Amino acid sequence: MALKHEPTAPYHSAQDALRVLETVARHTTGVTDADLARETSLDTERLTSLLLMLRREGYVEQVADGAYVTGDALARLSSAHHHEEVLREKLQQTLNRLRDSVGAAVYISRYVDGEVKVTQYADSPATPAVNEWVDFRYSAHATAVGKSLLGQLDHNGRRDHLSRHKMARLTSRTITSDKLLLSRLESQPPTVPVLDLQEYAVGTVCAAVPITAGNSVGCLALSLPVEHAHRLRQAADTLNRNAAPVLLSLAI
C-alpha cells in the first residue's frame, strides 16, 4: 500500500521534539537550554515551547541548576520491556488531557491491514463517545476518522478500500458516490481537519487530523453532540495543535 505523505505541523513538532530529546539524552549529567538551542539549531521561542511540552509529558525534567535531563516517562517508554503496555498507558494519559482541553471525546485511529481501527479513546459523562451504531470498519466513507485515514492513502489504496466496502447511506448527509468521495479526498489539504457533519450519525459531528508516523497511517479525532457544532472547528484546530505529543509517543 502506497502512502500519500505530506508532513503536517504536528509531524514537524514531533520531529523537532525528538531532536531535543536525543540531545538531552547525550548529556547524561544535564544540558542547559542555551546549549540545547545551539546544538539543535532551534530558535529560543520554538525550543521553549517544545521543552514545556516535553516536561508536561514527562520526557524531560529540569534539575536544581536549571539543566535538563531525561525524564521517567522517556526511560519507561524507551525500555523494550512491556513497551506496548507502557505506550498504551502513556497515550491514554495524553488523550485524557486532550479530552479536557478540547471539551470533546477524542480518539486515536489507525489503518491496519486495510481496515479502519479505533485503537484508543477518552470520553467522560460530559464528553460522551459517539455511538458506534455501524462498525467503523464499514463506514470509512461517512466518518471523519475514515476519511482522514483514506486521505493519507494513494489513489489505488483508496480504490481498493472502497471496492471492499459498499458505501451505504447512513444519514441523509452521507456521501454514497465513489467519484464524489474520491474527488473530495483528493482536494482535502493535509493541514485542514476532515469534518463529519452528521454523515455517520444524526446528532453527532466529528473532526479528524492526520498523525502519520513512518509507514503507518493514523489520525486523531474528536466528536461532539450536534448542539455543540459551533465549537467544532475551534476544537479541531486545538486538537491539531496538540497532536505532537501523540506522534512523539508513537515515534519513541
PDB file of N, CA and C in Angstrom, residues 14 31 53 81-82 87 142 152 185 229-230:
ATOM      1  N   ALA A  14       6.854  17.076  16.312  1.00  0.00           N
ATOM      2  CA  ALA A  14       7.330  15.818  16.896  1.00  0.00           C
ATOM      3  C   ALA A  14       8.776  15.548  16.484  1.00  0.00           C
ATOM      4  N   VAL A  31      21.846  19.314  30.484  1.00  0.00           N
ATOM      5  CA  VAL A  31      22.213  20.277  29.444  1.00  0.00           C
ATOM      6  C   VAL A  31      21.333  21.515  29.593  1.00  0.00           C
ATOM      7  N   MET A  53       6.314  21.281  26.475  1.00  0.00           N
ATOM      8  CA  MET A  53       5.567  20.079  26.116  1.00  0.00           C
ATOM      9  C   MET A  53       6.274  18.827  26.632  1.00  0.00           C
ATOM     10  N   HIS A  81      10.956  -3.657  27.589  1.00  0.00           N
ATOM     11  CA  HIS A  81      10.124  -4.447  28.489  1.00  0.00           C
ATOM     12  C   HIS A  81       8.729  -3.826  28.616  1.00  0.00           C
ATOM     13  N   HIS A  82       7.707  -4.582  28.233  1.00  0.00           N
ATOM     14  CA  HIS A  82       6.315  -4.119  28.305  1.00  0.00           C
ATOM     15  C   HIS A  82       6.094  -2.823  27.514  1.00  0.00           C
ATOM     16  N   LEU A  87       3.236   2.175  26.318  1.00  0.00           N
ATOM     17  CA  LEU A  87       2.810   3.118  25.279  1.00  0.00           C
ATOM     18  C   LEU A  87       1.306   3.365  25.377  1.00  0.00           C
ATOM     19  N   ALA A 142     -18.142   7.654   5.669  1.00  0.00           N
ATOM     20  CA  ALA A 142     -19.065   8.560   6.358  1.00  0.00           C
ATOM     21  C   ALA A 142     -18.468   9.207   7.598  1.00  0.00           C
ATOM     22  N   GLN A 152      -4.925   9.684   3.491  1.00  0.00           N
ATOM     23  CA  GLN A 152      -3.477   9.500   3.585  1.00  0.00           C
ATOM     24  C   GLN A 152      -2.971   8.365   2.694  1.00  0.00           C
ATOM     25  N   LEU A 185     -11.569  13.655  -1.260  1.00  0.00           N
ATOM     26  CA  LEU A 185     -10.342  13.202  -0.598  1.00  0.00           C
ATOM     27  C   LEU A 185      -9.111  13.774  -1.298  1.00  0.00           C
ATOM     28  N   ALA A 229     -22.008  21.976  17.699  1.00  0.00           N
ATOM     29  CA  ALA A 229     -21.364  22.055  16.377  1.00  0.00           C
ATOM     30  C   ALA A 229     -20.640  23.378  16.161  1.00  0.00           C
ATOM     31  N   HIS A 230     -21.096  24.440  16.806  1.00  0.00           N
ATOM     32  CA  HIS A 230     -20.443  25.744  16.655  1.00  0.00           C
ATOM     33  C   HIS A 230     -19.014  25.732  17.207  1.00  0.00           C
TER      34      HIS A 230
END
